[in-house]
Amino acid sequence: MCCACRGAPVTEVLEGFRTVLSGAYPRLLLSGLGLTLAVSVCALLVSVLVGTVLGAARVLRVPVLGRLGDAYVTVVRGIPLIVLLSVVYYGLPTLGVTLPDFPAAVLALGLYSAAYTSEIVRGGMGSVPAGQAEAARSLGLSRIQALRFVVLPQAWRVALPALGNEFISLILGSSLASAVTLQELFSQGRYITNATYRQFEVYAVLALVYFLLTFALSGLVRWLESRLSRGVTLPERRVI
């Protein structure tokens, strides 16, 4: 094979990258990236709120709520995220509840992540010596006050690095939000692919953007672990 023939595919790929990274396409990718971060941050807030309540209820064995928390974690961890997204966006309207794409994605991602955040919170609370809560009660604090002012602050100190890993998982999982028509990063990439017919180049750019974003966040998580880790092993997860 002549050198010109071997060089032709390389030239074509380089031309493809120039096409993808020119015109209005970079702005579309940036807008998609912004939406990806927005939906991930909002979903993390939902996850932290719901996961903390469930985790605390499970540790304290609150009647009814503790058992509901156990059932919730078991069920949600056995459901693919794409199915939960479809149930929230396409299924709820049959019950009279219709959500726009952004709130639907936030709710589905947040509820899905809450099951794992509950495990993180439970592990963090388990690392706090029982004597801490007993000492707080002996000082006159109620059970709720001891939980709020003594146990949870120490638990979150341990769980914060793991929560950073959960945020990274949310960012990666947000790529499935395109299934509910949300124009996040992956959805914008598919639009550019349909417009340019440059599948390899577009998805290579998307892979690079996701990698750089998660690499930066992973560095932050490692820094938090070096500062806050106390040798507690917390559950890990993988988004599929």
PDB file of C-alpha atoms in Angstrom, residues 2-215:
ATOM      1  CA  CYS A   2       1.423   3.372  -0.976  1.00  0.00           C
ATOM      2  CA  CYS A   3       2.154   6.089   1.575  1.00  0.00           C
ATOM      3  CA  ALA A   4      -0.528   8.328   0.097  1.00  0.00           C
ATOM      4  CA  CYS A   5      -3.168   5.631   0.631  1.00  0.00           C
ATOM      5  CA  ARG A   6      -2.060   5.053   4.237  1.00  0.00           C
ATOM      6  CA  GLY A   7      -2.142   8.769   4.945  1.00  0.00           C
ATOM      7  CA  ALA A   8      -5.590   9.313   3.505  1.00  0.00           C
ATOM      8  CA  PRO A   9      -7.547   7.937   6.524  1.00  0.00           C
ATOM      9  CA  VAL A  10      -5.458  10.057   8.917  1.00  0.00           C
ATOM     10  CA  THR A  11      -6.108  13.162   6.867  1.00  0.00           C
ATOM     11  CA  GLU A  12      -9.817  12.357   6.782  1.00  0.00           C
ATOM     12  CA  VAL A  13      -9.945  11.929  10.571  1.00  0.00           C
ATOM     13  CA  LEU A  14      -8.117  15.220  11.128  1.00  0.00           C
ATOM     14  CA  GLU A  15     -10.554  16.908   8.782  1.00  0.00           C
ATOM     15  CA  GLY A  16     -13.381  15.360  10.784  1.00  0.00           C
ATOM     16  CA  PHE A  17     -12.041  16.808  14.035  1.00  0.00           C
ATOM     17  CA  ARG A  18     -11.749  20.238  12.390  1.00  0.00           C
ATOM     18  CA  THR A  19     -15.383  19.948  11.303  1.00  0.00           C
ATOM     19  CA  VAL A  20     -16.605  18.926  14.742  1.00  0.00           C
ATOM     20  CA  LEU A  21     -14.617  21.657  16.512  1.00  0.00           C
ATOM     21  CA  SER A  22     -15.625  24.489  14.179  1.00  0.00           C
ATOM     22  CA  GLY A  23     -18.692  26.625  13.603  1.00  0.00           C
ATOM     23  CA  ALA A  24     -21.519  26.349  16.128  1.00  0.00           C
ATOM     24  CA  TYR A  25     -20.646  22.839  17.282  1.00  0.00           C
ATOM     25  CA  PRO A  26     -18.279  23.838  20.152  1.00  0.00           C
ATOM     26  CA  ARG A  27     -21.005  26.101  21.552  1.00  0.00           C
ATOM     27  CA  LEU A  28     -23.457  23.209  21.446  1.00  0.00           C
ATOM     28  CA  LEU A  29     -21.002  21.028  23.351  1.00  0.00           C
ATOM     29  CA  LEU A  30     -20.427  23.750  25.939  1.00  0.00           C
ATOM     30  CA  SER A  31     -24.149  24.255  26.446  1.00  0.00           C
ATOM     31  CA  GLY A  32     -24.561  20.505  26.808  1.00  0.00           C
ATOM     32  CA  LEU A  33     -21.720  20.383  29.322  1.00  0.00           C
ATOM     33  CA  GLY A  34     -23.330  23.170  31.339  1.00  0.00           C
ATOM     34  CA  LEU A  35     -26.636  21.304  31.398  1.00  0.00           C
ATOM     35  CA  THR A  36     -24.865  18.092  32.383  1.00  0.00           C
ATOM     36  CA  LEU A  37     -23.263  19.820  35.370  1.00  0.00           C
ATOM     37  CA  ALA A  38     -26.536  21.532  36.316  1.00  0.00           C
ATOM     38  CA  VAL A  39     -28.586  18.340  36.313  1.00  0.00           C
ATOM     39  CA  SER A  40     -25.828  16.481  38.183  1.00  0.00           C
ATOM     40  CA  VAL A  41     -25.541  19.111  40.925  1.00  0.00           C
ATOM     41  CA  CYS A  42     -29.327  19.327  41.382  1.00  0.00           C
ATOM     42  CA  ALA A  43     -29.600  15.536  41.442  1.00  0.00           C
ATOM     43  CA  LEU A  44     -26.819  15.404  44.040  1.00  0.00           C
ATOM     44  CA  LEU A  45     -28.798  17.760  46.285  1.00  0.00           C
ATOM     45  CA  VAL A  46     -31.851  15.487  46.005  1.00  0.00           C
ATOM     46  CA  SER A  47     -29.645  12.475  46.633  1.00  0.00           C
ATOM     47  CA  VAL A  48     -28.046  13.977  49.739  1.00  0.00           C
ATOM     48  CA  LEU A  49     -31.390  15.048  51.212  1.00  0.00           C
ATOM     49  CA  VAL A  50     -33.216  11.761  50.609  1.00  0.00           C
ATOM     50  CA  GLY A  51     -30.150   9.591  51.252  1.00  0.00           C
ATOM     51  CA  THR A  52     -29.391  11.249  54.587  1.00  0.00           C
ATOM     52  CA  VAL A  53     -32.951  10.757  55.827  1.00  0.00           C
ATOM     53  CA  LEU A  54     -33.011   7.133  54.711  1.00  0.00           C
ATOM     54  CA  GLY A  55     -29.528   6.393  56.034  1.00  0.00           C
ATOM     55  CA  ALA A  56     -30.255   7.885  59.445  1.00  0.00           C
ATOM     56  CA  ALA A  57     -33.613   6.092  59.658  1.00  0.00           C
ATOM     57  CA  ARG A  58     -31.966   2.772  58.833  1.00  0.00           C
ATOM     58  CA  VAL A  59     -29.196   3.213  61.403  1.00  0.00           C
ATOM     59  CA  LEU A  60     -31.571   4.334  64.147  1.00  0.00           C
ATOM     60  CA  ARG A  61     -34.128   1.685  63.126  1.00  0.00           C
ATOM     61  CA  VAL A  62     -36.935   4.218  63.096  1.00  0.00           C
ATOM     62  CA  PRO A  63     -40.246   2.327  63.013  1.00  0.00           C
ATOM     63  CA  VAL A  64     -41.736   1.997  59.528  1.00  0.00           C
ATOM     64  CA  LEU A  65     -39.314   4.512  57.978  1.00  0.00           C
ATOM     65  CA  GLY A  66     -36.303   2.304  58.651  1.00  0.00           C
ATOM     66  CA  ARG A  67     -37.955  -0.690  56.969  1.00  0.00           C
ATOM     67  CA  LEU A  68     -39.140   1.480  54.094  1.00  0.00           C
ATOM     68  CA  GLY A  69     -35.562   2.680  53.697  1.00  0.00           C
ATOM     69  CA  ASP A  70     -34.287  -0.900  53.509  1.00  0.00           C
ATOM     70  CA  ALA A  71     -36.919  -1.763  50.911  1.00  0.00           C
ATOM     71  CA  TYR A  72     -36.220   1.390  48.914  1.00  0.00           C
ATOM     72  CA  VAL A  73     -32.485   0.703  48.714  1.00  0.00           C
ATOM     73  CA  THR A  74     -33.066  -2.924  47.735  1.00  0.00           C
ATOM     74  CA  VAL A  75     -35.555  -2.070  44.996  1.00  0.00           C
ATOM     75  CA  VAL A  76     -33.766   0.941  43.487  1.00  0.00           C
ATOM     76  CA  ARG A  77     -30.382  -0.795  43.392  1.00  0.00           C
ATOM     77  CA  GLY A  78     -32.028  -3.577  41.386  1.00  0.00           C
ATOM     78  CA  ILE A  79     -33.422  -1.252  38.706  1.00  0.00           C
ATOM     79  CA  PRO A  80     -31.332   0.120  35.796  1.00  0.00           C
ATOM     80  CA  LEU A  81     -31.136   3.904  35.768  1.00  0.00           C
ATOM     81  CA  ILE A  82     -32.521   4.093  32.222  1.00  0.00           C
ATOM     82  CA  VAL A  83     -35.668   2.281  33.410  1.00  0.00           C
ATOM     83  CA  LEU A  84     -36.170   4.688  36.314  1.00  0.00           C
ATOM     84  CA  LEU A  85     -35.723   7.647  33.968  1.00  0.00           C
ATOM     85  CA  SER A  86     -38.350   6.198  31.633  1.00  0.00           C
ATOM     86  CA  VAL A  87     -40.771   5.565  34.496  1.00  0.00           C
ATOM     87  CA  VAL A  88     -40.486   9.155  35.749  1.00  0.00           C
ATOM     88  CA  TYR A  89     -40.682  10.849  32.335  1.00  0.00           C
ATOM     89  CA  TYR A  90     -42.947   8.529  30.351  1.00  0.00           C
ATOM     90  CA  GLY A  91     -44.777   6.593  33.068  1.00  0.00           C
ATOM     91  CA  LEU A  92     -45.890   9.300  35.511  1.00  0.00           C
ATOM     92  CA  PRO A  93     -48.041  11.140  32.902  1.00  0.00           C
ATOM     93  CA  THR A  94     -50.369   8.119  32.888  1.00  0.00           C
ATOM     94  CA  LEU A  95     -50.975   8.903  36.577  1.00  0.00           C
ATOM     95  CA  GLY A  96     -51.627  12.559  35.832  1.00  0.00           C
ATOM     96  CA  VAL A  97     -48.136  13.802  36.767  1.00  0.00           C
ATOM     97  CA  THR A  98     -46.203  15.329  33.871  1.00  0.00           C
ATOM     98  CA  LEU A  99     -42.693  16.683  34.422  1.00  0.00           C
ATOM     99  CA  PRO A 100     -40.509  18.619  31.956  1.00  0.00           C
ATOM    100  CA  ASP A 101     -37.273  16.970  30.888  1.00  0.00           C
ATOM    101  CA  PHE A 102     -34.962  18.764  33.364  1.00  0.00           C
ATOM    102  CA  PRO A 103     -37.011  18.132  36.563  1.00  0.00           C
ATOM    103  CA  ALA A 104     -37.683  14.564  35.425  1.00  0.00           C
ATOM    104  CA  ALA A 105     -33.965  13.899  34.934  1.00  0.00           C
ATOM    105  CA  VAL A 106     -33.087  15.513  38.275  1.00  0.00           C
ATOM    106  CA  LEU A 107     -35.745  13.520  40.120  1.00  0.00           C
ATOM    107  CA  ALA A 108     -34.826  10.183  38.545  1.00  0.00           C
ATOM    108  CA  LEU A 109     -31.073  10.657  38.971  1.00  0.00           C
ATOM    109  CA  GLY A 110     -31.508  11.975  42.509  1.00  0.00           C
ATOM    110  CA  LEU A 111     -33.764   9.125  43.639  1.00  0.00           C
ATOM    111  CA  TYR A 112     -31.478   6.564  42.016  1.00  0.00           C
ATOM    112  CA  SER A 113     -28.397   8.048  43.649  1.00  0.00           C
ATOM    113  CA  ALA A 114     -30.156   8.373  47.026  1.00  0.00           C
ATOM    114  CA  ALA A 115     -30.083   4.600  47.437  1.00  0.00           C
ATOM    115  CA  TYR A 116     -26.287   4.669  47.280  1.00  0.00           C
ATOM    116  CA  THR A 117     -25.982   7.852  49.322  1.00  0.00           C
ATOM    117  CA  SER A 118     -28.043   6.126  52.008  1.00  0.00           C
ATOM    118  CA  GLU A 119     -25.395   3.414  52.180  1.00  0.00           C
ATOM    119  CA  ILE A 120     -22.650   6.055  52.339  1.00  0.00           C
ATOM    120  CA  VAL A 121     -24.397   7.878  55.190  1.00  0.00           C
ATOM    121  CA  ARG A 122     -25.020   4.609  57.016  1.00  0.00           C
ATOM    122  CA  GLY A 123     -21.344   3.705  56.734  1.00  0.00           C
ATOM    123  CA  GLY A 124     -20.323   7.172  57.936  1.00  0.00           C
ATOM    124  CA  MET A 125     -22.646   6.995  60.936  1.00  0.00           C
ATOM    125  CA  GLY A 126     -21.355   3.526  61.734  1.00  0.00           C
ATOM    126  CA  SER A 127     -17.845   4.965  62.027  1.00  0.00           C
ATOM    127  CA  VAL A 128     -18.900   7.343  64.819  1.00  0.00           C
ATOM    128  CA  PRO A 129     -18.304   5.740  68.255  1.00  0.00           C
ATOM    129  CA  ALA A 130     -21.527   4.982  70.101  1.00  0.00           C
ATOM    130  CA  GLY A 131     -20.164   6.857  73.099  1.00  0.00           C
ATOM    131  CA  GLN A 132     -20.456  10.131  71.187  1.00  0.00           C
ATOM    132  CA  ALA A 133     -24.246   9.894  71.012  1.00  0.00           C
ATOM    133  CA  GLU A 134     -24.460   8.642  74.596  1.00  0.00           C
ATOM    134  CA  ALA A 135     -22.379  11.575  75.804  1.00  0.00           C
ATOM    135  CA  ALA A 136     -24.613  13.987  73.906  1.00  0.00           C
ATOM    136  CA  ARG A 137     -27.717  12.449  75.489  1.00  0.00           C
ATOM    137  CA  SER A 138     -26.150  12.690  78.935  1.00  0.00           C
ATOM    138  CA  LEU A 139     -25.664  16.413  78.358  1.00  0.00           C
ATOM    139  CA  GLY A 140     -29.385  16.854  77.830  1.00  0.00           C
ATOM    140  CA  LEU A 141     -29.633  16.683  74.038  1.00  0.00           C
ATOM    141  CA  SER A 142     -32.574  14.872  72.543  1.00  0.00           C
ATOM    142  CA  ARG A 143     -32.064  11.961  70.178  1.00  0.00           C
ATOM    143  CA  ILE A 144     -32.653  14.204  67.162  1.00  0.00           C
ATOM    144  CA  GLN A 145     -30.341  16.919  68.507  1.00  0.00           C
ATOM    145  CA  ALA A 146     -27.584  14.376  69.175  1.00  0.00           C
ATOM    146  CA  LEU A 147     -27.987  13.115  65.627  1.00  0.00           C
ATOM    147  CA  ARG A 148     -27.967  16.598  64.125  1.00  0.00           C
ATOM    148  CA  PHE A 149     -25.177  18.237  66.134  1.00  0.00           C
ATOM    149  CA  VAL A 150     -22.902  15.327  67.075  1.00  0.00           C
ATOM    150  CA  VAL A 151     -23.311  12.216  64.931  1.00  0.00           C
ATOM    151  CA  LEU A 152     -24.075  13.562  61.439  1.00  0.00           C
ATOM    152  CA  PRO A 153     -21.256  16.188  61.346  1.00  0.00           C
ATOM    153  CA  GLN A 154     -18.715  13.468  62.145  1.00  0.00           C
ATOM    154  CA  ALA A 155     -20.363  11.024  59.743  1.00  0.00           C
ATOM    155  CA  TRP A 156     -20.286  13.537  56.884  1.00  0.00           C
ATOM    156  CA  ARG A 157     -16.623  14.204  57.565  1.00  0.00           C
ATOM    157  CA  VAL A 158     -15.950  10.544  56.856  1.00  0.00           C
ATOM    158  CA  ALA A 159     -18.453  10.215  54.015  1.00  0.00           C
ATOM    159  CA  LEU A 160     -17.506  13.343  52.073  1.00  0.00           C
ATOM    160  CA  PRO A 161     -14.885  11.692  49.824  1.00  0.00           C
ATOM    161  CA  ALA A 162     -17.312   8.867  49.001  1.00  0.00           C
ATOM    162  CA  LEU A 163     -19.949  11.451  48.199  1.00  0.00           C
ATOM    163  CA  GLY A 164     -17.479  12.970  45.738  1.00  0.00           C
ATOM    164  CA  ASN A 165     -17.270   9.601  44.004  1.00  0.00           C
ATOM    165  CA  GLU A 166     -21.064   9.524  43.910  1.00  0.00           C
ATOM    166  CA  PHE A 167     -21.068  12.920  42.192  1.00  0.00           C
ATOM    167  CA  ILE A 168     -18.728  11.543  39.528  1.00  0.00           C
ATOM    168  CA  SER A 169     -21.101   8.629  39.023  1.00  0.00           C
ATOM    169  CA  LEU A 170     -23.983  11.084  38.645  1.00  0.00           C
ATOM    170  CA  ILE A 171     -22.125  12.986  35.935  1.00  0.00           C
ATOM    171  CA  LEU A 172     -21.530   9.779  34.010  1.00  0.00           C
ATOM    172  CA  GLY A 173     -25.100   8.635  34.596  1.00  0.00           C
ATOM    173  CA  SER A 174     -26.447  11.951  33.317  1.00  0.00           C
ATOM    174  CA  SER A 175     -25.532  10.816  29.792  1.00  0.00           C
ATOM    175  CA  LEU A 176     -28.634   8.607  29.982  1.00  0.00           C
ATOM    176  CA  ALA A 177     -30.801  11.691  30.468  1.00  0.00           C
ATOM    177  CA  SER A 178     -30.870  12.036  26.694  1.00  0.00           C
ATOM    178  CA  ALA A 179     -33.476   9.265  26.859  1.00  0.00           C
ATOM    179  CA  VAL A 180     -35.910  11.843  28.292  1.00  0.00           C
ATOM    180  CA  THR A 181     -35.028  14.397  25.571  1.00  0.00           C
ATOM    181  CA  LEU A 182     -32.748  16.474  27.815  1.00  0.00           C
ATOM    182  CA  GLN A 183     -30.188  18.239  25.616  1.00  0.00           C
ATOM    183  CA  GLU A 184     -27.171  17.478  27.802  1.00  0.00           C
ATOM    184  CA  LEU A 185     -23.641  16.776  26.574  1.00  0.00           C
ATOM    185  CA  PHE A 186     -24.225  13.326  25.124  1.00  0.00           C
ATOM    186  CA  SER A 187     -27.467  14.402  23.432  1.00  0.00           C
ATOM    187  CA  GLN A 188     -25.699  17.350  21.795  1.00  0.00           C
ATOM    188  CA  GLY A 189     -23.001  14.976  20.631  1.00  0.00           C
ATOM    189  CA  ARG A 190     -25.589  12.782  18.948  1.00  0.00           C
ATOM    190  CA  TYR A 191     -27.063  15.854  17.247  1.00  0.00           C
ATOM    191  CA  ILE A 192     -23.630  16.807  15.887  1.00  0.00           C
ATOM    192  CA  THR A 193     -23.122  13.220  14.724  1.00  0.00           C
ATOM    193  CA  ASN A 194     -26.374  13.304  12.780  1.00  0.00           C
ATOM    194  CA  ALA A 195     -25.411  16.654  11.241  1.00  0.00           C
ATOM    195  CA  THR A 196     -21.828  15.791  10.268  1.00  0.00           C
ATOM    196  CA  TYR A 197     -21.806  11.964   9.975  1.00  0.00           C
ATOM    197  CA  ARG A 198     -18.551  12.030  11.970  1.00  0.00           C
ATOM    198  CA  GLN A 199     -19.254   9.356  14.572  1.00  0.00           C
ATOM    199  CA  PHE A 200     -15.677   8.580  15.569  1.00  0.00           C
ATOM    200  CA  GLU A 201     -14.586  12.189  15.894  1.00  0.00           C
ATOM    201  CA  VAL A 202     -17.673  13.316  17.832  1.00  0.00           C
ATOM    202  CA  TYR A 203     -17.609  10.462  20.324  1.00  0.00           C
ATOM    203  CA  ALA A 204     -13.848  10.821  20.750  1.00  0.00           C
ATOM    204  CA  VAL A 205     -14.378  14.478  21.710  1.00  0.00           C
ATOM    205  CA  LEU A 206     -17.176  13.486  24.101  1.00  0.00           C
ATOM    206  CA  ALA A 207     -14.975  10.831  25.687  1.00  0.00           C
ATOM    207  CA  LEU A 208     -12.213  13.393  26.174  1.00  0.00           C
ATOM    208  CA  VAL A 209     -14.579  15.926  27.766  1.00  0.00           C
ATOM    209  CA  TYR A 210     -16.038  13.348  30.158  1.00  0.00           C
ATOM    210  CA  PHE A 211     -12.551  12.103  31.000  1.00  0.00           C
ATOM    211  CA  LEU A 212     -11.161  15.568  31.750  1.00  0.00           C
ATOM    212  CA  LEU A 213     -14.182  16.417  33.874  1.00  0.00           C
ATOM    213  CA  THR A 214     -14.120  13.215  35.904  1.00  0.00           C
ATOM    214  CA  PHE A 215     -10.311  13.275  36.135  1.00  0.00           C
TER     215      PHE A 215
END
